[in-house]
Amino acid sequence: MSSTSAPGPPAAPGAQSAGVPKAAARRLLIIGPQGAGKGTQAAILTSRLAIAMVSTGDLFRANVGGGTELGQLAKKYMDAGELVPDEVTIAMVSTRLDEPDAVPGFLLDGFPRNAAQAAALTELLAGRGQPLEAVLHLTLPDSRIVSRLSGRRVDTRTGRNYHLESDPPPAADVEAGFVVQRDDDRPAAIERRLQIFHSQTEPLIQLYADRDLLVTVDGRGAVSEVAERVRDALGG
Ligand code: AP5
């Protein structure tokens, strides 16, 4: 199976498909730059595969919304576009993966984001005898990222993402204050998040390519087109 679904940019150097049949993969992670559509595609994919969506960003935002101690700690990092400290993030993911809905499978979104988190994940899953089976790498050129993020609006009740141009939210929900812009979707925080992606997260793509887990998918085009590419790339 090819690791890159056409049409799209070239796969990361060394990217190859793993020996494990991707259509059977139930322990996955999705990686890519901010605004590539990871959360959007993760929601579609986890619904189709009936596996748990484990998004560190969503978990942190739920804690912020709930006013928990973890949320209060995470908010100051998130609003600045910085990473929440590793030990806090790793503990949160470990707890989440223990929940019953993650037993049949999971898709990690937003984790790992640096080498320390990647090493912790490998150790965590090895300890459970449940190694990753595929890593979905969603690409998007930097030139398209800012418009994706600055146009994003989120329903605070459900976490559903909208986009002002490609997928506008219902006007009544905007007027009622249910649909808002994320605090980290402002220009300064976007710039910092992208810096961190390129310096700390992007090197993990090669790591997973070297492990023969990587499947690269072009994130350009309509949501449904990208979802179709994801389905093709995973052989589903
Ligand atoms: P997180 O929530 O994970 O944010 P992110 O990685 O910055 O990713 P985004 O949610 O911005 O982008 P996405 O790729 O999911 O795009 P989306 O589908 O929404 O993390 C937030 C913060 O939490 C971090 O900055 C950090 O502080 C903290 N954090 C999280 N994980 C951490 C970790 N492991 N360690 C430490 N700290 C951590 O799409 C974007 C927009 O585009 C939407 O409006 C959508 O509607 C639209 N869109 C999507 N696809 C398409 C398409 N095909 N065509 C047109 N529009 C589209």
Tab-separated table of C-alpha atoms and ligand atoms in Angstrom:
chain	number	residue	atom	x	y	z
A	1	MET	CA	0.000	0.000	0.000
A	2	SER	CA	1.264	3.435	-0.827
A	3	SER	CA	1.824	5.697	2.165
A	4	THR	CA	0.720	8.822	0.308
A	5	SER	CA	-2.733	9.340	-1.168
A	6	ALA	CA	-2.765	11.278	-4.426
A	7	PRO	CA	-3.080	14.091	-5.207
A	8	GLY	CA	-0.740	15.677	-2.732
A	9	PRO	CA	2.732	16.817	-1.836
A	10	PRO	CA	5.532	14.301	-1.591
A	11	ALA	CA	5.546	12.076	1.482
A	12	ALA	CA	8.031	12.781	4.245
A	13	PRO	CA	11.427	11.345	3.334
A	14	GLY	CA	11.513	7.681	4.175
A	15	ALA	CA	7.748	7.459	4.548
A	16	GLN	CA	6.534	3.956	3.877
A	17	SER	CA	3.508	1.895	4.743
A	18	ALA	CA	3.860	-0.522	7.627
A	19	GLY	CA	3.524	-4.277	7.309
A	20	VAL	CA	0.351	-4.187	9.453
A	21	PRO	CA	-2.765	-3.944	7.230
A	22	LYS	CA	-3.901	-0.352	7.728
A	23	ALA	CA	-7.574	-1.205	7.220
A	24	ALA	CA	-7.408	-3.260	10.412
A	25	ALA	CA	-5.617	-0.577	12.416
A	26	ARG	CA	-7.507	0.435	15.568
A	27	ARG	CA	-4.701	2.130	17.478
A	28	LEU	CA	-3.871	5.246	15.572
A	29	LEU	CA	-2.592	8.739	15.909
A	30	ILE	CA	-3.015	11.752	13.667
A	31	ILE	CA	-0.241	14.305	13.288
A	32	GLY	CA	0.123	17.494	11.285
A	33	PRO	CA	0.352	21.257	11.559
A	34	GLN	CA	-2.223	23.415	13.309
A	35	GLY	CA	-5.281	23.855	11.138
A	36	ALA	CA	-4.491	20.885	8.878
A	37	GLY	CA	-7.890	19.482	9.827
A	38	LYS	CA	-6.751	16.871	12.357
A	39	GLY	CA	-9.706	17.414	14.686
A	40	THR	CA	-12.146	17.521	11.777
A	41	GLN	CA	-10.865	14.288	10.234
A	42	ALA	CA	-10.409	12.615	13.629
A	43	ALA	CA	-14.113	13.075	14.358
A	44	ILE	CA	-15.071	11.490	11.028
A	45	LEU	CA	-12.592	8.627	11.322
A	46	THR	CA	-13.387	7.674	14.924
A	47	SER	CA	-17.076	7.665	14.137
A	48	ARG	CA	-16.503	5.396	11.131
A	49	LEU	CA	-14.190	3.005	12.997
A	50	ALA	CA	-16.145	3.162	16.299
A	51	ILE	CA	-13.001	3.917	18.281
A	52	ALA	CA	-12.317	6.546	20.957
A	53	MET	CA	-11.155	10.018	19.947
A	54	VAL	CA	-8.463	11.093	22.382
A	55	SER	CA	-7.691	14.757	21.695
A	56	THR	CA	-5.398	16.430	24.204
A	57	GLY	CA	-6.599	19.847	23.042
A	58	ASP	CA	-10.240	18.860	23.632
A	59	LEU	CA	-9.392	17.341	27.018
A	60	PHE	CA	-7.602	20.518	28.092
A	61	ARG	CA	-10.457	22.704	26.808
A	62	ALA	CA	-13.002	20.571	28.719
A	63	ASN	CA	-10.964	21.117	31.876
A	64	VAL	CA	-10.729	24.848	31.195
A	65	GLY	CA	-14.498	24.988	30.679
A	66	GLY	CA	-15.080	22.982	33.845
A	67	GLY	CA	-12.820	25.269	35.868
A	68	THR	CA	-10.720	22.357	37.163
A	69	GLU	CA	-7.241	22.761	38.622
A	70	LEU	CA	-5.824	21.136	35.491
A	71	GLY	CA	-7.816	23.559	33.340
A	72	GLN	CA	-6.521	26.574	35.237
A	73	LEU	CA	-2.955	25.370	34.771
A	74	ALA	CA	-3.422	24.488	31.081
A	75	LYS	CA	-5.171	27.730	30.107
A	76	LYS	CA	-2.184	29.999	30.610
A	77	TYR	CA	-0.037	27.791	28.350
A	78	MET	CA	-2.733	27.309	25.721
A	79	ASP	CA	-3.638	30.983	25.390
A	80	ALA	CA	0.034	31.785	24.748
A	81	GLY	CA	0.344	28.965	22.210
A	82	GLU	CA	2.828	27.117	24.440
A	83	LEU	CA	2.821	23.408	25.250
A	84	VAL	CA	1.330	22.341	28.560
A	85	PRO	CA	4.090	20.647	30.650
A	86	ASP	CA	4.839	17.072	29.601
A	87	GLU	CA	4.214	15.354	32.939
A	88	VAL	CA	0.708	16.819	33.166
A	89	THR	CA	-0.118	15.938	29.564
A	90	ILE	CA	1.260	12.394	29.717
A	91	ALA	CA	-0.639	11.626	32.933
A	92	MET	CA	-3.860	12.944	31.375
A	93	VAL	CA	-3.460	10.752	28.264
A	94	SER	CA	-2.619	7.684	30.338
A	95	THR	CA	-5.787	8.128	32.402
A	96	ARG	CA	-7.898	8.706	29.286
A	97	LEU	CA	-6.608	5.547	27.591
A	98	ASP	CA	-7.752	3.538	30.632
A	99	GLU	CA	-11.380	4.437	29.966
A	100	PRO	CA	-13.562	1.607	28.593
A	101	ASP	CA	-14.342	3.243	25.251
A	102	ALA	CA	-10.619	3.245	24.389
A	103	VAL	CA	-10.305	-0.530	24.776
A	104	PRO	CA	-11.508	-1.418	21.228
A	105	GLY	CA	-9.196	1.248	19.825
A	106	PHE	CA	-8.321	4.931	19.838
A	107	LEU	CA	-7.153	7.786	17.685
A	108	LEU	CA	-4.757	10.163	19.423
A	109	ASP	CA	-5.027	13.760	18.198
A	110	GLY	CA	-2.516	16.344	19.434
A	111	PHE	CA	-0.329	13.850	21.267
A	112	PRO	CA	2.604	13.311	21.166
A	113	ARG	CA	3.970	16.747	20.324
A	114	ASN	CA	7.647	16.346	21.210
A	115	ALA	CA	10.285	13.641	21.635
A	116	ALA	CA	9.660	13.197	25.366
A	117	GLN	CA	5.929	12.644	24.817
A	118	ALA	CA	6.630	10.226	21.946
A	119	ALA	CA	8.964	8.183	24.157
A	120	ALA	CA	6.392	8.182	26.969
A	121	LEU	CA	3.670	7.020	24.575
A	122	THR	CA	5.800	4.177	23.233
A	123	GLU	CA	6.501	3.041	26.790
A	124	LEU	CA	2.885	3.440	27.873
A	125	LEU	CA	1.511	1.370	24.990
A	126	ALA	CA	4.278	-1.251	25.209
A	127	GLY	CA	3.381	-1.744	28.870
A	128	ARG	CA	-0.181	-2.567	27.782
A	129	GLY	CA	0.903	-4.760	24.859
A	130	GLN	CA	-0.954	-2.350	22.550
A	131	PRO	CA	1.539	-0.665	20.202
A	132	LEU	CA	0.447	1.904	17.647
A	133	GLU	CA	-0.665	0.405	14.336
A	134	ALA	CA	-0.712	3.480	12.079
A	135	VAL	CA	0.169	7.173	12.135
A	136	LEU	CA	-1.850	9.417	9.869
A	137	HIS	CA	0.162	12.429	8.740
A	138	LEU	CA	-2.123	15.206	7.482
A	139	THR	CA	-0.279	17.846	5.463
A	140	LEU	CA	-1.168	21.490	4.793
A	141	PRO	CA	1.164	24.208	3.505
A	142	ASP	CA	1.880	27.018	5.984
A	143	SER	CA	0.339	29.467	3.495
A	144	ARG	CA	-3.124	27.916	4.091
A	145	ILE	CA	-2.887	27.527	7.852
A	146	VAL	CA	-3.606	31.068	8.989
A	147	SER	CA	-6.858	31.321	7.024
A	148	ARG	CA	-8.017	27.941	8.385
A	149	LEU	CA	-7.305	28.973	11.978
A	150	SER	CA	-8.450	32.570	11.894
A	151	GLY	CA	-11.770	31.472	10.356
A	152	ARG	CA	-12.348	28.654	12.834
A	153	ARG	CA	-15.271	28.918	15.260
A	154	VAL	CA	-16.123	26.307	17.887
A	155	ASP	CA	-19.424	25.309	19.480
A	156	THR	CA	-18.632	25.378	23.201
A	157	ARG	CA	-21.435	22.910	23.935
A	158	THR	CA	-20.285	20.134	21.607
A	159	GLY	CA	-16.733	21.016	20.551
A	160	ARG	CA	-17.807	20.939	16.906
A	161	ASN	CA	-15.560	22.982	14.599
A	162	TYR	CA	-16.947	25.388	12.011
A	163	HIS	CA	-15.232	27.665	9.528
A	164	LEU	CA	-16.584	31.110	8.638
A	165	GLU	CA	-16.130	30.499	4.901
A	166	SER	CA	-16.189	26.760	4.215
A	167	ASP	CA	-18.596	25.616	6.950
A	168	PRO	CA	-20.335	28.589	8.600
A	169	PRO	CA	-21.981	28.105	11.998
A	170	PRO	CA	-25.746	28.684	12.481
A	171	ALA	CA	-26.292	32.429	12.986
A	172	ALA	CA	-28.592	31.820	15.971
A	173	ASP	CA	-25.863	29.875	17.803
A	174	VAL	CA	-23.365	32.681	17.149
A	175	GLU	CA	-25.815	35.298	18.408
A	176	ALA	CA	-26.539	33.207	21.514
A	177	GLY	CA	-22.798	33.078	22.259
A	178	PHE	CA	-22.537	29.294	21.894
A	179	VAL	CA	-20.118	29.516	18.964
A	180	VAL	CA	-16.890	31.361	19.678
A	181	GLN	CA	-13.339	31.889	18.457
A	182	ARG	CA	-10.666	29.934	20.347
A	183	ASP	CA	-8.374	32.157	22.437
A	184	ASP	CA	-5.326	30.531	20.803
A	185	ASP	CA	-6.575	31.303	17.276
A	186	ARG	CA	-5.239	34.890	17.511
A	187	PRO	CA	-2.223	35.832	15.357
A	188	ALA	CA	0.491	35.832	18.061
A	189	ALA	CA	-0.538	32.450	19.472
A	190	ILE	CA	-0.904	30.948	15.971
A	191	GLU	CA	2.648	32.030	15.139
A	192	ARG	CA	4.023	30.495	18.346
A	193	ARG	CA	2.109	27.224	17.843
A	194	LEU	CA	3.510	26.896	14.334
A	195	GLN	CA	7.055	27.534	15.586
A	196	ILE	CA	6.626	24.755	18.135
A	197	PHE	CA	5.159	22.432	15.507
A	198	HIS	CA	8.122	22.887	13.173
A	199	SER	CA	10.792	22.644	15.881
A	200	GLN	CA	9.375	19.956	18.188
A	201	THR	CA	6.523	18.038	16.562
A	202	GLU	CA	7.566	17.768	12.908
A	203	PRO	CA	10.644	15.611	13.711
A	204	LEU	CA	8.263	12.932	15.035
A	205	ILE	CA	7.002	12.379	11.474
A	206	GLN	CA	10.369	10.920	10.513
A	207	LEU	CA	10.404	8.863	13.711
A	208	TYR	CA	7.130	7.172	12.756
A	209	ALA	CA	8.225	6.812	9.121
A	210	ASP	CA	11.297	4.960	10.372
A	211	ARG	CA	8.959	2.659	12.308
A	212	ASP	CA	6.993	1.948	9.113
A	213	LEU	CA	3.804	3.352	10.587
A	214	LEU	CA	3.359	6.509	8.531
A	215	VAL	CA	0.504	7.160	6.105
A	216	THR	CA	0.614	10.644	4.565
A	217	VAL	CA	-2.542	12.366	3.316
A	218	ASP	CA	-2.921	15.746	1.609
A	219	GLY	CA	-5.107	18.012	3.780
A	220	ARG	CA	-6.029	20.418	0.958
A	221	GLY	CA	-9.502	20.468	-0.552
A	222	ALA	CA	-12.971	20.048	0.922
A	223	VAL	CA	-13.493	18.145	4.182
A	224	SER	CA	-15.267	15.324	2.311
A	225	GLU	CA	-12.431	15.036	-0.227
A	226	VAL	CA	-9.838	14.781	2.529
A	227	ALA	CA	-11.981	12.205	4.372
A	228	GLU	CA	-12.126	10.134	1.178
A	229	ARG	CA	-8.331	10.293	0.884
A	230	VAL	CA	-7.987	9.190	4.509
A	231	ARG	CA	-10.290	6.266	3.863
A	232	ASP	CA	-8.341	5.265	0.741
A	233	ALA	CA	-4.980	5.649	2.480
A	234	LEU	CA	-6.065	3.436	5.366
A	235	GLY	CA	-7.604	0.953	2.975
A	236	GLY	CA	-11.022	1.242	4.603
B	1	AP5	P1	-5.032	21.444	19.847
B	1	AP5	O1	-6.452	21.635	20.150
B	1	AP5	O2	-4.509	20.057	19.637
B	1	AP5	O3	-4.697	22.396	18.647
B	1	AP5	P2	-3.691	22.237	17.413
B	1	AP5	O4	-2.780	21.093	17.389
B	1	AP5	O5	-3.072	23.563	17.404
B	1	AP5	O6	-4.570	21.863	16.252
B	1	AP5	P3	-5.797	22.654	15.803
B	1	AP5	O7	-6.992	22.236	16.640
B	1	AP5	O8	-5.487	24.112	15.765
B	1	AP5	O9	-5.948	22.188	14.298
B	1	AP5	P4	-6.597	20.926	13.606
B	1	AP5	O10	-5.569	20.321	12.724
B	1	AP5	O11	-7.271	20.017	14.599
B	1	AP5	O12	-7.638	21.636	12.674
B	1	AP5	P5	-9.235	21.631	12.680
B	1	AP5	O13	-9.767	20.292	12.320
B	1	AP5	O14	-9.773	22.274	13.918
B	1	AP5	O15	-4.099	22.067	21.014
B	1	AP5	C1	-4.374	23.333	21.569
B	1	AP5	C2	-3.377	23.636	22.671
B	1	AP5	O16	-3.483	22.657	23.736
B	1	AP5	C3	-1.882	23.597	22.295
B	1	AP5	O17	-1.456	24.794	21.688
B	1	AP5	C4	-1.236	23.360	23.661
B	1	AP5	O18	-1.195	24.518	24.445
B	1	AP5	C5	-2.207	22.376	24.315
B	1	AP5	N1	-1.845	20.985	24.000
B	1	AP5	C6	-2.557	20.117	23.226
B	1	AP5	N2	-1.910	18.951	23.137
B	1	AP5	C7	-0.774	19.075	23.853
B	1	AP5	C8	0.323	18.208	24.123
B	1	AP5	N3	0.381	16.963	23.601
B	1	AP5	N4	1.340	18.665	24.884
B	1	AP5	C9	1.304	19.907	25.413
B	1	AP5	N5	0.315	20.787	25.187
B	1	AP5	C10	-0.724	20.365	24.410
B	1	AP5	O19	-9.481	22.613	11.432
B	1	AP5	C11	-9.131	23.991	11.508
B	1	AP5	C12	-10.217	24.833	10.822
B	1	AP5	O20	-10.243	24.521	9.430
B	1	AP5	C13	-11.645	24.599	11.323
B	1	AP5	O21	-12.325	25.813	11.273
B	1	AP5	C14	-12.241	23.602	10.337
B	1	AP5	O22	-13.637	23.772	10.234
B	1	AP5	C15	-11.532	24.025	9.057
B	1	AP5	N6	-11.271	22.918	8.159
B	1	AP5	C16	-10.816	21.675	8.488
B	1	AP5	N7	-10.655	20.935	7.384
B	1	AP5	C17	-11.001	21.749	6.326
B	1	AP5	C18	-11.017	21.572	4.921
B	1	AP5	N8	-10.668	20.406	4.369
B	1	AP5	N9	-11.407	22.623	4.144
B	1	AP5	C19	-11.760	23.802	4.698
B	1	AP5	N10	-11.773	24.037	6.021
B	1	AP5	C20	-11.385	23.009	6.828
